[in-house]
PDB file of C-alpha atoms in Angstrom:
ATOM      1  CA  UNK A  73       0.000   0.000   0.000  1.00 59.00           C
ATOM      2  CA  UNK A  74       1.317   3.472  -0.774  1.00 74.00           C
ATOM      3  CA  UNK A  75       2.580   5.522   2.149  1.00 79.00           C
ATOM      4  CA  UNK A  76      -0.070   8.315   1.905  1.00 80.00           C
ATOM      5  CA  UNK A  77      -2.907   5.780   1.688  1.00 82.00           C
ATOM      6  CA  UNK A  78      -1.487   3.716   4.540  1.00 85.00           C
ATOM      7  CA  UNK A  79      -1.145   6.811   6.703  1.00 87.00           C
ATOM      8  CA  UNK A  80      -4.716   7.879   5.873  1.00 89.00           C
ATOM      9  CA  UNK A  81      -6.210   4.463   6.674  1.00 87.00           C
ATOM     10  CA  UNK A  82      -4.246   4.091   9.919  1.00 89.00           C
ATOM     11  CA  UNK A  83      -5.271   7.568  11.080  1.00 90.00           C
ATOM     12  CA  UNK A  84      -8.961   6.990  10.318  1.00 92.00           C
ATOM     13  CA  UNK A  85      -9.346   3.361  11.432  1.00 92.00           C
ATOM     14  CA  UNK A  86     -10.887   4.252  14.836  1.00 92.00           C
ATOM     15  CA  UNK A  87     -13.478   6.480  13.123  1.00 93.00           C
ATOM     16  CA  UNK A  88     -14.387   3.870  10.496  1.00 95.00           C
ATOM     17  CA  UNK A  89     -14.712   1.241  13.238  1.00 95.00           C
ATOM     18  CA  UNK A  90     -17.052   3.584  15.094  1.00 95.00           C
ATOM     19  CA  UNK A  91     -19.190   4.080  11.972  1.00 97.00           C
ATOM     20  CA  UNK A  92     -19.293   0.313  11.437  1.00 97.00           C
ATOM     21  CA  UNK A  93     -20.328  -0.209  15.076  1.00 97.00           C
ATOM     22  CA  UNK A  94     -23.066   2.451  14.892  1.00 97.00           C
ATOM     23  CA  UNK A  95     -24.557   1.098  11.656  1.00 98.00           C
ATOM     24  CA  UNK A  96     -24.479  -2.552  12.765  1.00 98.00           C
ATOM     25  CA  UNK A  97     -25.979  -1.637  16.144  1.00 98.00           C
ATOM     26  CA  UNK A  98     -28.731   0.474  14.572  1.00 98.00           C
ATOM     27  CA  UNK A  99     -29.692  -2.247  12.102  1.00 97.00           C
ATOM     28  CA  UNK A 100     -29.740  -4.875  14.865  1.00 97.00           C
ATOM     29  CA  UNK A 101     -31.801  -2.685  17.210  1.00 97.00           C
ATOM     30  CA  UNK A 102     -34.264  -2.069  14.366  1.00 95.00           C
ATOM     31  CA  UNK A 103     -34.933  -5.818  14.152  1.00 93.00           C
ATOM     32  CA  UNK A 104     -35.656  -5.943  17.871  1.00 93.00           C
ATOM     33  CA  UNK A 105     -37.882  -2.868  17.782  1.00 91.00           C
ATOM     34  CA  UNK A 106     -39.929  -4.238  14.898  1.00 92.00           C
ATOM     35  CA  UNK A 107     -40.498  -7.532  16.713  1.00 90.00           C
ATOM     36  CA  UNK A 108     -41.282  -6.020  20.123  1.00 90.00           C
ATOM     37  CA  UNK A 109     -43.275  -2.942  19.118  1.00 89.00           C
ATOM     38  CA  UNK A 110     -44.650  -3.794  15.671  1.00 86.00           C
ATOM     39  CA  UNK A 111     -42.931  -0.812  14.037  1.00 85.00           C
ATOM     40  CA  UNK A 112     -40.742  -0.687  10.931  1.00 78.00           C
ATOM     41  CA  UNK A 113     -42.786  -3.369   9.173  1.00 79.00           C
ATOM     42  CA  UNK A 114     -43.704  -5.385  12.244  1.00 76.00           C
ATOM     43  CA  UNK A 115     -42.374  -8.714  13.450  1.00 78.00           C
ATOM     44  CA  UNK A 116     -40.694 -10.621  10.606  1.00 74.00           C
ATOM     45  CA  UNK A 117     -42.218  -8.206   8.083  1.00 72.00           C
ATOM     46  CA  UNK A 118     -45.796  -9.268   8.930  1.00 73.00           C
ATOM     47  CA  UNK A 119     -46.977  -5.665   8.798  1.00 75.00           C
ATOM     48  CA  UNK A 120     -47.327  -2.755  11.219  1.00 76.00           C
ATOM     49  CA  UNK A 121     -48.679  -3.713  14.617  1.00 77.00           C
ATOM     50  CA  UNK A 122     -47.609  -7.351  14.443  1.00 82.00           C
ATOM     51  CA  UNK A 123     -45.383  -8.263  17.375  1.00 85.00           C
ATOM     52  CA  UNK A 124     -43.783 -11.353  18.835  1.00 85.00           C
ATOM     53  CA  UNK A 125     -45.912 -12.572  21.774  1.00 83.00           C
ATOM     54  CA  UNK A 126     -44.316 -11.656  25.102  1.00 87.00           C
ATOM     55  CA  UNK A 127     -42.206 -14.399  26.649  1.00 89.00           C
ATOM     56  CA  UNK A 128     -42.257 -16.804  23.689  1.00 90.00           C
ATOM     57  CA  UNK A 129     -39.096 -18.811  23.093  1.00 90.00           C
ATOM     58  CA  UNK A 130     -36.918 -17.964  21.272  1.00 90.00           C
ATOM     59  CA  UNK A 131     -38.486 -15.046  19.358  1.00 87.00           C
ATOM     60  CA  UNK A 132     -39.278 -12.663  22.183  1.00 93.00           C
ATOM     61  CA  UNK A 133     -35.938 -13.217  23.944  1.00 96.00           C
ATOM     62  CA  UNK A 134     -34.080 -12.773  20.661  1.00 95.00           C
ATOM     63  CA  UNK A 135     -35.942  -9.501  20.066  1.00 94.00           C
ATOM     64  CA  UNK A 136     -34.976  -8.221  23.525  1.00 97.00           C
ATOM     65  CA  UNK A 137     -31.319  -9.108  22.854  1.00 98.00           C
ATOM     66  CA  UNK A 138     -31.552  -7.432  19.442  1.00 97.00           C
ATOM     67  CA  UNK A 139     -32.992  -4.203  20.817  1.00 97.00           C
ATOM     68  CA  UNK A 140     -30.832  -3.938  23.941  1.00 98.00           C
ATOM     69  CA  UNK A 141     -27.654  -5.309  22.349  1.00 98.00           C
ATOM     70  CA  UNK A 142     -28.083  -3.182  19.254  1.00 98.00           C
ATOM     71  CA  UNK A 143     -28.583   0.003  21.269  1.00 98.00           C
ATOM     72  CA  UNK A 144     -25.618  -0.726  23.548  1.00 98.00           C
ATOM     73  CA  UNK A 145     -23.337  -1.489  20.600  1.00 97.00           C
ATOM     74  CA  UNK A 146     -24.596   1.546  18.682  1.00 97.00           C
ATOM     75  CA  UNK A 147     -23.882   3.828  21.647  1.00 97.00           C
ATOM     76  CA  UNK A 148     -20.572   2.155  22.461  1.00 96.00           C
ATOM     77  CA  UNK A 149     -21.632   1.319  26.006  1.00 96.00           C
ATOM     78  CA  UNK A 150     -20.426  -2.061  27.251  1.00 95.00           C
ATOM     79  CA  UNK A 151     -19.638  -2.671  23.601  1.00 96.00           C
ATOM     80  CA  UNK A 152     -17.613  -5.861  23.755  1.00 96.00           C
ATOM     81  CA  UNK A 153     -19.956  -7.651  26.188  1.00 97.00           C
ATOM     82  CA  UNK A 154     -23.062  -6.568  24.260  1.00 98.00           C
ATOM     83  CA  UNK A 155     -21.446  -7.598  20.966  1.00 98.00           C
ATOM     84  CA  UNK A 156     -20.495 -11.006  22.380  1.00 98.00           C
ATOM     85  CA  UNK A 157     -24.062 -11.730  23.564  1.00 98.00           C
ATOM     86  CA  UNK A 158     -25.455 -10.446  20.257  1.00 98.00           C
ATOM     87  CA  UNK A 159     -23.034 -12.559  18.235  1.00 98.00           C
ATOM     88  CA  UNK A 160     -23.940 -15.650  20.233  1.00 98.00           C
ATOM     89  CA  UNK A 161     -27.659 -15.061  19.839  1.00 97.00           C
ATOM     90  CA  UNK A 162     -27.289 -14.776  16.075  1.00 97.00           C
ATOM     91  CA  UNK A 163     -25.125 -17.894  15.916  1.00 97.00           C
ATOM     92  CA  UNK A 164     -27.842 -19.713  17.877  1.00 96.00           C
ATOM     93  CA  UNK A 165     -30.506 -18.326  15.527  1.00 95.00           C
ATOM     94  CA  UNK A 166     -28.551 -19.448  12.500  1.00 96.00           C
ATOM     95  CA  UNK A 167     -27.845 -22.988  13.674  1.00 96.00           C
ATOM     96  CA  UNK A 168     -31.244 -23.626  15.272  1.00 95.00           C
ATOM     97  CA  UNK A 169     -33.593 -21.876  12.818  1.00 92.00           C
ATOM     98  CA  UNK A 170     -31.821 -21.660   9.452  1.00 94.00           C
ATOM     99  CA  UNK A 171     -29.086 -24.269   9.071  1.00 92.00           C
ATOM    100  CA  UNK A 172     -31.409 -27.300   9.513  1.00 94.00           C
ATOM    101  CA  UNK A 173     -33.214 -26.226   6.306  1.00 95.00           C
ATOM    102  CA  UNK A 174     -30.109 -26.162   4.073  1.00 94.00           C
ATOM    103  CA  UNK A 175     -26.330 -25.932   4.383  1.00 91.00           C
ATOM    104  CA  UNK A 176     -25.660 -22.498   2.877  1.00 94.00           C
ATOM    105  CA  UNK A 177     -27.097 -19.196   4.190  1.00 94.00           C
ATOM    106  CA  UNK A 178     -28.228 -18.235   0.696  1.00 95.00           C
ATOM    107  CA  UNK A 179     -30.311 -21.409   0.593  1.00 95.00           C
ATOM    108  CA  UNK A 180     -31.751 -21.287   4.106  1.00 95.00           C
ATOM    109  CA  UNK A 181     -32.509 -17.565   4.511  1.00 94.00           C
ATOM    110  CA  UNK A 182     -29.884 -17.151   7.222  1.00 95.00           C
ATOM    111  CA  UNK A 183     -27.725 -14.467   5.609  1.00 96.00           C
ATOM    112  CA  UNK A 184     -28.686 -11.781   8.122  1.00 95.00           C
ATOM    113  CA  UNK A 185     -28.100 -14.057  11.111  1.00 96.00           C
ATOM    114  CA  UNK A 186     -24.703 -15.138   9.769  1.00 97.00           C
ATOM    115  CA  UNK A 187     -23.616 -11.593   8.892  1.00 97.00           C
ATOM    116  CA  UNK A 188     -24.724 -10.165  12.256  1.00 98.00           C
ATOM    117  CA  UNK A 189     -22.994 -12.994  14.107  1.00 98.00           C
ATOM    118  CA  UNK A 190     -19.671 -12.382  12.349  1.00 98.00           C
ATOM    119  CA  UNK A 191     -19.980  -8.566  12.467  1.00 98.00           C
ATOM    120  CA  UNK A 192     -20.544  -8.623  16.223  1.00 98.00           C
ATOM    121  CA  UNK A 193     -17.695 -11.091  16.720  1.00 98.00           C
ATOM    122  CA  UNK A 194     -15.427  -8.668  14.855  1.00 97.00           C
ATOM    123  CA  UNK A 195     -16.544  -5.846  17.166  1.00 97.00           C
ATOM    124  CA  UNK A 196     -15.717  -8.030  20.194  1.00 97.00           C
ATOM    125  CA  UNK A 197     -12.116  -8.309  18.994  1.00 97.00           C
ATOM    126  CA  UNK A 198     -11.446  -4.859  17.476  1.00 95.00           C
ATOM    127  CA  UNK A 199     -13.382  -2.828  20.035  1.00 92.00           C
ATOM    128  CA  UNK A 200     -15.731   0.093  19.605  1.00 93.00           C
ATOM    129  CA  UNK A 201     -13.487   2.514  17.720  1.00 89.00           C
ATOM    130  CA  UNK A 202     -13.807   6.190  18.584  1.00 90.00           C
ATOM    131  CA  UNK A 203     -17.019   7.952  19.620  1.00 89.00           C
ATOM    132  CA  UNK A 204     -17.965   5.312  22.198  1.00 93.00           C
ATOM    133  CA  UNK A 205     -19.746   6.293  25.420  1.00 92.00           C
ATOM    134  CA  UNK A 206     -17.423   3.908  27.252  1.00 88.00           C
ATOM    135  CA  UNK A 207     -14.634   6.398  26.592  1.00 84.00           C
ATOM    136  CA  UNK A 208     -16.709   9.255  28.008  1.00 84.00           C
ATOM    137  CA  UNK A 209     -17.639   7.410  31.199  1.00 83.00           C
ATOM    138  CA  UNK A 210     -14.579   5.260  31.781  1.00 80.00           C
ATOM    139  CA  UNK A 211     -11.785   7.116  29.972  1.00 76.00           C
ATOM    140  CA  UNK A 212      -9.436   5.763  27.344  1.00 64.00           C
ATOM    141  CA  UNK A 213      -8.163   7.125  24.075  1.00 53.00           C
ATOM    142  CA  UNK A 214      -9.781   6.979  20.655  1.00 44.00           C
ATOM    143  CA  UNK A 215      -6.641   5.364  19.256  1.00 44.00           C
ATOM    144  CA  UNK A 216      -5.998   1.844  20.482  1.00 49.00           C
ATOM    145  CA  UNK A 217      -3.180  -0.324  19.253  1.00 40.00           C
ATOM    146  CA  UNK A 218      -4.200  -3.660  17.769  1.00 45.00           C
ATOM    147  CA  UNK A 219      -4.014  -6.513  20.282  1.00 43.00           C
ATOM    148  CA  UNK A 220      -0.708  -7.808  18.894  1.00 43.00           C
ATOM    149  CA  UNK A 221       0.978  -4.414  19.249  1.00 44.00           C
ATOM    150  CA  UNK A 222      -0.064  -3.468  22.782  1.00 41.00           C
ATOM    151  CA  UNK A 223       2.560  -3.016  25.453  1.00 41.00           C
ATOM    152  CA  UNK A 224       2.766  -5.904  27.900  1.00 43.00           C
ATOM    153  CA  UNK A 225       0.817  -5.513  31.129  1.00 43.00           C
ATOM    154  CA  UNK A 226       2.792  -4.495  34.212  1.00 46.00           C
ATOM    155  CA  UNK A 227       0.394  -6.287  36.572  1.00 38.00           C
TER     156      UNK A 227
END
C-alpha cells in the first residue's frame, strides 16, 4: 500500500470502526424494535402492529437481545460484552432456525443471522473505535493499538 494511503487508513481506522459499530448496532436494534413494538414493518415483516408474543421462546428473547444489544453497541456502552451476547444469539438463531433447512445461508434464509454474528464477533475483537460512550464514562483514548501491538501488562 502506498505511504499516503497507509497513513490515511491508519489515522482513520478508529473512526471507520465507530461508523461500522453504529450502523451494525442500529440495524440490529431495528430488528428488535420491529419484533417487540410492531414498528418498521412489524415482526418478521408481517406488517405494522404485528409483534412477537411476550415471553415466547426464542423469538421474544431474541428480540430483547436485538434491541438492547443493538442500542448498547450503537452507543458504544459495554460494547464488547453486548457484541459477544449479540453474536452468540445470532449464531444460535442461524444454527437452530436456518441451518437445519439447508447448508448455505443463501439457501436457508440465514444471511442476516450469519452476517450479524460475524460482524458482532469482529466488534468483540477490534473494540468500539472512537465515539464510544465507554470512553466518556470510563476514559481511554480513541486510538488503540491492535491486540498484537499493545505493550505488555505491568500487573
